[in-house]
Coordinates of C-alpha atoms in Angstrom, one line a residue:
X1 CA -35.6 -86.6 166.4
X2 CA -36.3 -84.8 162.7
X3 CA -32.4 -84.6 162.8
X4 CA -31.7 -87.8 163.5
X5 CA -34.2 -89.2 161.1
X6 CA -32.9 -86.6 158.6
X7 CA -29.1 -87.9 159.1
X8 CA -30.3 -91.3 158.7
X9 CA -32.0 -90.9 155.2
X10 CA -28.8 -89.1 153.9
X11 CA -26.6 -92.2 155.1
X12 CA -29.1 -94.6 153.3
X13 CA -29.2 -92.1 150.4
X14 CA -25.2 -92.4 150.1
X15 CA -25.0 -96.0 150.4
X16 CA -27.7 -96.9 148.2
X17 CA -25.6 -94.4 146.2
X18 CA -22.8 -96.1 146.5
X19 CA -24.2 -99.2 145.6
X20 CA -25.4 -98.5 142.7
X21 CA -22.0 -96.6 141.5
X22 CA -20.3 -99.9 142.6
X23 CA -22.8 -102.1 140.2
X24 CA -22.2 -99.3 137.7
X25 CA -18.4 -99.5 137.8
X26 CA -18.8 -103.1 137.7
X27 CA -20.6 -103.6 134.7
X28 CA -18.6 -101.4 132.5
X29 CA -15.5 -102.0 133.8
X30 CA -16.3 -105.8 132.2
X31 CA -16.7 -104.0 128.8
X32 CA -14.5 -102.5 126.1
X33 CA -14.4 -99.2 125.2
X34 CA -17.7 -98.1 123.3
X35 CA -15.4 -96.5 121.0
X36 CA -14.1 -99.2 118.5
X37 CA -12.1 -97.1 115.6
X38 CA -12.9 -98.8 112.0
X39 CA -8.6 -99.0 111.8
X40 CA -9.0 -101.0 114.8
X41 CA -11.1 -103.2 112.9
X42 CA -9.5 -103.4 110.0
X43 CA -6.3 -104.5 111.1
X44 CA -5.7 -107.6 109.0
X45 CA -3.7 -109.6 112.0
X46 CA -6.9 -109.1 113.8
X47 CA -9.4 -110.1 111.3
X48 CA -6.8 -113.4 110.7
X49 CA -7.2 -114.3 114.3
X50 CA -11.2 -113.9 114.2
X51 CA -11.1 -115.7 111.3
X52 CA -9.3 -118.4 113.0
X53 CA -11.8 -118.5 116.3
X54 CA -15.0 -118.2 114.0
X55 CA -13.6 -121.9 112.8
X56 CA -13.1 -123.2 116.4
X57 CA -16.6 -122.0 116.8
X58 CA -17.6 -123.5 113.9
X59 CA -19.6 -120.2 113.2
X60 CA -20.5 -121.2 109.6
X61 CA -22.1 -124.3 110.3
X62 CA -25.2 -122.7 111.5
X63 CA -24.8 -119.2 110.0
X64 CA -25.4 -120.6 106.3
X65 CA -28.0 -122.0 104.8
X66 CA -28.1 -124.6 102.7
X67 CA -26.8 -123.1 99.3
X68 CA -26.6 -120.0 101.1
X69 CA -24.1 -117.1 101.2
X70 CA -21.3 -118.1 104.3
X71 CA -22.5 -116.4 107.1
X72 CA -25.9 -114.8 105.7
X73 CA -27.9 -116.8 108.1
X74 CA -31.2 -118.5 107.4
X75 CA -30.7 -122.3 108.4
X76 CA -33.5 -123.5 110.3
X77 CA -32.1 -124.8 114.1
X78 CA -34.5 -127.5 114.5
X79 CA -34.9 -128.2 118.9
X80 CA -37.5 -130.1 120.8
X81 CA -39.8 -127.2 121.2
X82 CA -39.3 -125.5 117.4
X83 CA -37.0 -124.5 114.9
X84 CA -35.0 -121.4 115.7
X85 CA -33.4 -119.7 112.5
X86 CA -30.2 -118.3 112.8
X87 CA -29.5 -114.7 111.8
X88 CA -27.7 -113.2 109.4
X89 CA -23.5 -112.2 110.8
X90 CA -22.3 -110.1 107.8
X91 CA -22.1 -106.7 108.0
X92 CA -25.3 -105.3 106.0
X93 CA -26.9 -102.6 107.9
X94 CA -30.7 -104.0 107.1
X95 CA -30.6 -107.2 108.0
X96 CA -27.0 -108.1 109.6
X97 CA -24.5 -106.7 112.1
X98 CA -23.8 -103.6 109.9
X99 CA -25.4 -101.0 113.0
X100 CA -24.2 -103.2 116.0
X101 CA -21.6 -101.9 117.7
X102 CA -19.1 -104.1 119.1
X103 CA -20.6 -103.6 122.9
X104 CA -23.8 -105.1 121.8
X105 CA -21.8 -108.0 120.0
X106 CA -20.3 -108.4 123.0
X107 CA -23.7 -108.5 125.4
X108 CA -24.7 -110.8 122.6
X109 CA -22.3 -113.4 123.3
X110 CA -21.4 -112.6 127.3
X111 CA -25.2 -112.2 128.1
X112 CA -26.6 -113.8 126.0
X113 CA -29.2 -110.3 125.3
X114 CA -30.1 -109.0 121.8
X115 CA -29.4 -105.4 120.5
X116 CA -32.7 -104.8 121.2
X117 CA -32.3 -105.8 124.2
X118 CA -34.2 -109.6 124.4
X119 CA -33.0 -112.6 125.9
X120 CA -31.8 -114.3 123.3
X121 CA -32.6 -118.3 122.7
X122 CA -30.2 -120.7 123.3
X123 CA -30.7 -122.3 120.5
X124 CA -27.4 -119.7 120.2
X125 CA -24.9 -121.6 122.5
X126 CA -23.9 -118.5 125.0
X127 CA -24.6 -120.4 127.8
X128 CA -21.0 -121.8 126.6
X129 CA -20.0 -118.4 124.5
X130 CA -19.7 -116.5 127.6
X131 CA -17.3 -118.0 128.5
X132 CA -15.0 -116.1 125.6
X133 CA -12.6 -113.3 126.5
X134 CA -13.2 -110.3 125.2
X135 CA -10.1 -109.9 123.1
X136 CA -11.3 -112.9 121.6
X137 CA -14.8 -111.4 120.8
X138 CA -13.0 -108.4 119.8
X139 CA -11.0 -110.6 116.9
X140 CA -14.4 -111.9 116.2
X141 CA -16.3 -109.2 115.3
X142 CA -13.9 -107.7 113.5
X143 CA -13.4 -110.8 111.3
X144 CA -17.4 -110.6 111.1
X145 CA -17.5 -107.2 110.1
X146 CA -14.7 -107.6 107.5
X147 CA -17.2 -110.2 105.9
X148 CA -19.2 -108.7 102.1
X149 CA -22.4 -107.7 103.7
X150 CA -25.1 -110.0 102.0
X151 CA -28.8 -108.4 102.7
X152 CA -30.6 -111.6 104.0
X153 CA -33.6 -111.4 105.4
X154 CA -34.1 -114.5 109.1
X155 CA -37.5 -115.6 109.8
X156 CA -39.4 -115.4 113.3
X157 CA -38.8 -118.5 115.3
X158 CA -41.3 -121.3 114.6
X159 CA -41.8 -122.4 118.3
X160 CA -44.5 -123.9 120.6
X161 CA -46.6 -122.4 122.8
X162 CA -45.5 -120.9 125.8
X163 CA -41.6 -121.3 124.4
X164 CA -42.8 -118.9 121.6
X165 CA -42.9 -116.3 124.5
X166 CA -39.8 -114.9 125.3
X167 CA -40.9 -113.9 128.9
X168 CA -40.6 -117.4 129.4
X169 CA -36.5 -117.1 128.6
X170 CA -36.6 -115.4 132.3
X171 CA -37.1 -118.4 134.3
X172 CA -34.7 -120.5 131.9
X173 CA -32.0 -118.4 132.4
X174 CA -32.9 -118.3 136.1
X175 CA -32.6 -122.3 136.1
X176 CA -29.7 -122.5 133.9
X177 CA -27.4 -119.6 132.7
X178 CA -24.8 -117.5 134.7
X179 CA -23.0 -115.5 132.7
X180 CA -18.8 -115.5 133.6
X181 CA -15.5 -115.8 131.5
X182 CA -13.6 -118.4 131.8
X183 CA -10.8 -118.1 134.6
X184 CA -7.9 -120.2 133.9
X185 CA -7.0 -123.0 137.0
X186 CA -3.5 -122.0 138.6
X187 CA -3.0 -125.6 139.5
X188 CA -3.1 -126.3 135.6
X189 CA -1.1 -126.4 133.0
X190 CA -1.1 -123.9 130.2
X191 CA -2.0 -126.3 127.6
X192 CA -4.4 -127.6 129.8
X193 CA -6.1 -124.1 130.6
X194 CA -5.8 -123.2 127.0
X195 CA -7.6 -126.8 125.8
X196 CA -10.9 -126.3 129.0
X197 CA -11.1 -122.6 127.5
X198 CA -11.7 -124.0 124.2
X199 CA -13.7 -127.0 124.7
X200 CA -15.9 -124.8 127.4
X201 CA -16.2 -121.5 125.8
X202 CA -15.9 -121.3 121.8
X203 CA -16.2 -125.1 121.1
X204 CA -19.1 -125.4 123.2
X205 CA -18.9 -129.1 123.2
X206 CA -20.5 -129.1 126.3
X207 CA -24.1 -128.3 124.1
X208 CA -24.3 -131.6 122.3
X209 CA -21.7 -133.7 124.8
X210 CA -24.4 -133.7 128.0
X211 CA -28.2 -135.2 128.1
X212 CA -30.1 -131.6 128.3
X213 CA -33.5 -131.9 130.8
X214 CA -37.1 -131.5 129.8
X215 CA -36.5 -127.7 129.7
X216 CA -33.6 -127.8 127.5
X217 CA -30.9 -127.2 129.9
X218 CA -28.0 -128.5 130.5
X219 CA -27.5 -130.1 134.1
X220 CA -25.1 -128.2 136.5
X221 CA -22.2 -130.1 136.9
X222 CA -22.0 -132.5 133.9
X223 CA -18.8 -132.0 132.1
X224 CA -18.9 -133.7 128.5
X225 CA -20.5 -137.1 130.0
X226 CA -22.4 -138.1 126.5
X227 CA -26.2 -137.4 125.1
X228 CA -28.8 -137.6 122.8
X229 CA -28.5 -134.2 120.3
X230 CA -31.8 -133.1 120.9
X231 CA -33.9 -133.2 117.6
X232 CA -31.0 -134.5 115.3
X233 CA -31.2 -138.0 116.8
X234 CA -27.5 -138.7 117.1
X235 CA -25.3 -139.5 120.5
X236 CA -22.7 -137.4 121.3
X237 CA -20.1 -139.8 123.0
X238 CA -19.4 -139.5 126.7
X239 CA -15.2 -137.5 126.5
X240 CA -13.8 -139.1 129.1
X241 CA -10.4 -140.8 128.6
X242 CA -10.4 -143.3 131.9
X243 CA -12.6 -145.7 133.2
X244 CA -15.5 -146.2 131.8
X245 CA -15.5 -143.2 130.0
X246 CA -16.7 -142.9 126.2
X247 CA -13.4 -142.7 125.1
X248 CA -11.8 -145.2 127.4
X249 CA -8.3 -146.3 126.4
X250 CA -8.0 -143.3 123.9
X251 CA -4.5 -141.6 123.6
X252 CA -3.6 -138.3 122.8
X253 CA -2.3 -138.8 119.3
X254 CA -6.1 -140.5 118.9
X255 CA -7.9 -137.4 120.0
X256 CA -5.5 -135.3 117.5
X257 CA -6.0 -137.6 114.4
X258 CA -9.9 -137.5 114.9
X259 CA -9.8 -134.0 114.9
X260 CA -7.9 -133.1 112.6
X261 CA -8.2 -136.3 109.9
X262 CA -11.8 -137.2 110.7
X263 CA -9.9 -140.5 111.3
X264 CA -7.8 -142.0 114.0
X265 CA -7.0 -145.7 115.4
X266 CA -10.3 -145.5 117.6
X267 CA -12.6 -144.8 115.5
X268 CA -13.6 -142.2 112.3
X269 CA -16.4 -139.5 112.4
X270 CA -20.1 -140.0 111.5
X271 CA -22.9 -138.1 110.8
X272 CA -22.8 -134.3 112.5
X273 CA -19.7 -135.0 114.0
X274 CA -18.1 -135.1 110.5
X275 CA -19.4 -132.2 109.9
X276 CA -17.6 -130.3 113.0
X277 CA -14.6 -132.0 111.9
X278 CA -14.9 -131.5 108.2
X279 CA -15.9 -127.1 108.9
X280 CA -14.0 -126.7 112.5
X281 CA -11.3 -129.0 114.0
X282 CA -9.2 -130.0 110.8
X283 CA -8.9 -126.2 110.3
X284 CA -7.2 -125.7 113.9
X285 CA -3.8 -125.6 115.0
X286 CA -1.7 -128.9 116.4
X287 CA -0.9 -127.2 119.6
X288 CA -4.3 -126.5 120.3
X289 CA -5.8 -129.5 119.5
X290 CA -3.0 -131.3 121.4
X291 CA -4.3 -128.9 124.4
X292 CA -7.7 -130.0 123.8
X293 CA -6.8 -133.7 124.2
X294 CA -4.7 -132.8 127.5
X295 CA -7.8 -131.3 128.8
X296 CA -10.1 -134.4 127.9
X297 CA -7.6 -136.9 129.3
X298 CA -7.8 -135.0 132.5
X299 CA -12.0 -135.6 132.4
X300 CA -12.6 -138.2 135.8
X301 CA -13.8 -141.5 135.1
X302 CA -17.0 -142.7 135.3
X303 CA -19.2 -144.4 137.4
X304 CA -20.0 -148.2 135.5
X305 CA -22.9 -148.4 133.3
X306 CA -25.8 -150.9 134.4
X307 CA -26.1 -153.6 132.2
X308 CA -29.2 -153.2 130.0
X309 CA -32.2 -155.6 129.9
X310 CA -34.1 -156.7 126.8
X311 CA -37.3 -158.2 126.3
X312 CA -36.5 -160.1 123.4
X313 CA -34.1 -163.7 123.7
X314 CA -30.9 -161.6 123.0
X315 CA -28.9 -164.9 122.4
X316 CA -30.7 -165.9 119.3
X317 CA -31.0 -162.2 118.3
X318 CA -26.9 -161.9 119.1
X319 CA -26.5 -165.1 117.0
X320 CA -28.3 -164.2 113.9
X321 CA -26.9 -160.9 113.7
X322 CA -23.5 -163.0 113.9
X323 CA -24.2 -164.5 110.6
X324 CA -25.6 -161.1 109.0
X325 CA -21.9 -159.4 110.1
X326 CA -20.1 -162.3 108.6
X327 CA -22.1 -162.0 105.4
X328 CA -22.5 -158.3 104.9
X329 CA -19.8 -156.4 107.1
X330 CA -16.5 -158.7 108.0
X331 CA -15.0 -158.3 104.7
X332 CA -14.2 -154.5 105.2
X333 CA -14.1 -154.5 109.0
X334 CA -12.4 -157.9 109.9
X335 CA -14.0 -161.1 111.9
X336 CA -11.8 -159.6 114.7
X337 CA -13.4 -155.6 114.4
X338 CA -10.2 -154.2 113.9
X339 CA -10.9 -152.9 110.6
X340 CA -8.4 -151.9 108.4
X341 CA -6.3 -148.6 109.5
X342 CA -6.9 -145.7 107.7
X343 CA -9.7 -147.2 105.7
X344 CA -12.4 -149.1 108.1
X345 CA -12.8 -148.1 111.4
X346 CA -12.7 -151.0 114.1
X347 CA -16.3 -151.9 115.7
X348 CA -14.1 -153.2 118.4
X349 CA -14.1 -150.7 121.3
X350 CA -15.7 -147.7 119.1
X351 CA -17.5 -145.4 121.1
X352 CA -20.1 -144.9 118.7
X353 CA -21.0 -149.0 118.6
X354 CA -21.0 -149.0 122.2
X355 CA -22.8 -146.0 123.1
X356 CA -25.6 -146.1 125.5
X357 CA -29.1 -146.2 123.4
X358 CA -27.5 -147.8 119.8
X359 CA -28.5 -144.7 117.7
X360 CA -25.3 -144.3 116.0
X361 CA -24.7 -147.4 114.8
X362 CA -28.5 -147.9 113.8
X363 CA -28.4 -144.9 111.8
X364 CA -25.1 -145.6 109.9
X365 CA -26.1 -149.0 109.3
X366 CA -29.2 -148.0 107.7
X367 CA -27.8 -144.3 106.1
X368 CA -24.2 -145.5 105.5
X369 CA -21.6 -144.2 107.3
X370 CA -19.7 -141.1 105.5
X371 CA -16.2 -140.1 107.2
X372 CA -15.3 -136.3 106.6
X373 CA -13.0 -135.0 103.6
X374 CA -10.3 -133.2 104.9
X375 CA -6.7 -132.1 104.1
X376 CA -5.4 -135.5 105.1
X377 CA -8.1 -137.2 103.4
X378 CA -9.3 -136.0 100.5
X379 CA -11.8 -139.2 99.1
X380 CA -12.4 -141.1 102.4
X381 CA -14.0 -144.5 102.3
X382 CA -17.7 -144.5 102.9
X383 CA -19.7 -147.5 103.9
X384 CA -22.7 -147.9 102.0
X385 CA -26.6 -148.0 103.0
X386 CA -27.9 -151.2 103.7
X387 CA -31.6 -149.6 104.4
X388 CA -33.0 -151.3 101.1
X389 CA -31.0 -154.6 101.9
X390 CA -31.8 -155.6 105.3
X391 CA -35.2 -155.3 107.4
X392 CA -35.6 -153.6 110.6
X393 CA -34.9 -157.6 112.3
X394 CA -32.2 -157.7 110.2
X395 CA -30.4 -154.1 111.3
X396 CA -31.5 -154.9 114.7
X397 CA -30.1 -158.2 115.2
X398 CA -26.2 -157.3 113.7
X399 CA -26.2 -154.2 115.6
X400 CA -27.0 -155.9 119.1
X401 CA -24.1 -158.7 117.2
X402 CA -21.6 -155.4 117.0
X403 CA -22.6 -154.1 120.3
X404 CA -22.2 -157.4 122.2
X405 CA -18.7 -159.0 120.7
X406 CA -15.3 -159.2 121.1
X407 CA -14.6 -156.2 124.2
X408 CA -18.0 -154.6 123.6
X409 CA -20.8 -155.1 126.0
X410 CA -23.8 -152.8 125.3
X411 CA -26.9 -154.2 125.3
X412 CA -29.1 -155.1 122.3
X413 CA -31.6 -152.8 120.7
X414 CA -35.1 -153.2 119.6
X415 CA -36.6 -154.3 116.3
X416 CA -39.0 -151.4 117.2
X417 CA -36.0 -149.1 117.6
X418 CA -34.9 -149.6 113.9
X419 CA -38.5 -148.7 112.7
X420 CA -38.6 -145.3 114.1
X421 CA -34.7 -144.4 113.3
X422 CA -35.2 -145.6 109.9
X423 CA -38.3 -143.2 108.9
X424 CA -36.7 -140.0 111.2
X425 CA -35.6 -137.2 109.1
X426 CA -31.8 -136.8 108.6
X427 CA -30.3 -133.5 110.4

């Protein structure tokens, strides 16, 4: 019997073995070589192409403080449970990537795992970054590492209780990450696989395009189906091309100009959308912008939107706010909403009149409304704030007027609604 016991604790030995060579082989087999030469990294193509995917990712935008060195981190990223400041990307050995290697950048950005070997917030989007190839990480870092190294020092997260623990990031990532790169769909087109790669992975439009939960995550199985930013108090538009969708009615050619103008025949961009557009998108290439409107035409419809009730007579409120628009806003953006092309965006059928809780166009009526400058335009027109001119009846009533005439029909917002919009901090 020893024998036979004996015999069977050498099989388990070699399997168990085996298994772990298997997981082993597995794991590294998903990495690069260790070994990254520093002519590798200094080839300039390279550093041109990470240069180019650090603007899709729109890198800067949170790696640079406000009169800050590009990249030196330091900007506080305010969320529901705590500002999270993020770190410093240049190369200076003290206080940026200068001793990373490029496995840990990649772990970073696949795994979402620190150097030193913490779970990392998500405040850094790698629940969408993982999704990145790693010849594209590759280009990345290098571009990163090609940067002047600025010695910059990032401050300890300023977060509640228990999120201040990181232990806690266990059971988040439980709930809500899997790390995987993006595998392209055979039954796609190219441009089609090449616009979901970068709206999923290095535009991580997914992070501000989706309600998040309670916890912070987002929900499995929403694609880009609209939400509040959490802690910026903006609404990122529902994507979706068909019906009932955010964009409903949008062509191509309107998803291009947006992106790359800050203006199109649907609408213009507002508030920290114009800043994507203004850092990221207008910087991109035609054919990939053109592949990320293929991908967000193919986005399903969606189910119809419940009408919303009010608790105030929404006919008088609709009615008064009539006479505000003719007064203060039909001049520039027509009794008909149609605007004027290229200068004042239609009301008519904008996704960010007619969006579901009346956030954005509280806040621009209030703050103004301040397209991007890009290459195509330089000095856009701005509308002004009317937060000294009109009272919070007065904002209410002409919003619920925008939201409810000619194709629109959102329902009306609160009087109460204005109040707290008009005293929250701008983000």
């Amino acid at each position: 019997m020893k024998w036979l016991l004996r015999g069977f604790l050498a099989v388990l030995g070699l399997l168990v073995a085996g298994v772990a060579w298997w997981l082993f082989a597995q794991h590294h087999a998903a990495l690069p070589p260790a070994r990254t030469t520093a002519a590798k990294l200094q080839d300039p193509q390279l550093i041109a192409r990470g240069a180019y995917l650090a603007a899709i990712g729109d890198c800067a935008a949170c790696h640079t403080a406000q009169g800050g060195q590009p990249y030196a981190g330091g900007r506080a990223l305010p969320t529901p449970f705590g500002d999270v400041p993020a770190p410093n990307l240049t190369p200076d050995d003290a206080t940026g990537l200068g001793q990373w290697s490029f496995d840990a950048f990649w772990r970073a950005l696949h795994e979402g795992v620190g150097r030193d070997g913490h779970a990392l917030y998500p405040a850094f989007p790698y629940t969408s970054y993982t999704r990145v190839s790693r010849q594209d990480a590759f280009a990345l870092f290098a571009y990163l590492r090609s940067l002047p190294p600025v010695r910059s020092e990032t401050g300890a997260p300023s977060l509640r209780f228990p999120y201040d623990l990181r232990a806690s990031l266990a059971t988040w990532r439980t709930l809500y990450f899997r790390p995987g790169e993006f595998v392209p769909d055979p039954k796609q087109s190219a441009e089609w696989n090449r616009g979901a790669y970068l709206v999923q992975g290095l535009g991580h439009c997914n992070e501000c395009h989706v309600a998040r939960d309670n916890l912070g995550g987002l929900p499995k199985g929403e694609t880009l189906t609209g939400g509040q930013i959490p802690a910026q108090n903006w609404y990122a538009p529902d994507l979706s091309t068909r019906a009932h969708g955010g964009l409903e009615g949008w062509r191509a050619d309107d998803i291009v100009a947006l992106l790359k103008t800050g203006q199109s025949a649907k609408g213009a961009a507002f508030g920290p959308m114009a800043d994507v557009v203004t850092q990221s998108t207008q910087h991109m290439r035609d054919d990939d912008l053109r592949a990320i409107a293929t991908y967000l035409q193919s986005l399903p419809p969606r189910p119809a939107r419940a009408g919303g009730g009010s608790e105030v007579d929404a006919t008088a409120l609709i009615s008064r706010g009539g006479k505000l628009y003719a007064q203060q806003c039909a001049s520039c953006h027509g009794q008909d909403g149609q605007g004027v092309a290229g200068v004042y965006p239609p009301l008519a059928g904008n996704a960010s009149v007619t969006e579901p809780t009346g956030i954005n166009a509280i806040r621009v009526v209030l703050l103004g409304g301040f397209a991007p400058s890009t290459a195509a335009h330089l000095r856009p027109y701005s509308m002004p704030p009317f937060a000294q001119q009109l009272s919070d009846a007065d904002v209410a009533a002409v919003v619920s007027y925008i939201r409810h005439a000619w194709s629109n029909d959102a329902s009306p917002v609160m009087e109460r609604d204005v109040a707290n919009y008009r005293h929250t901090p701008v983000e």
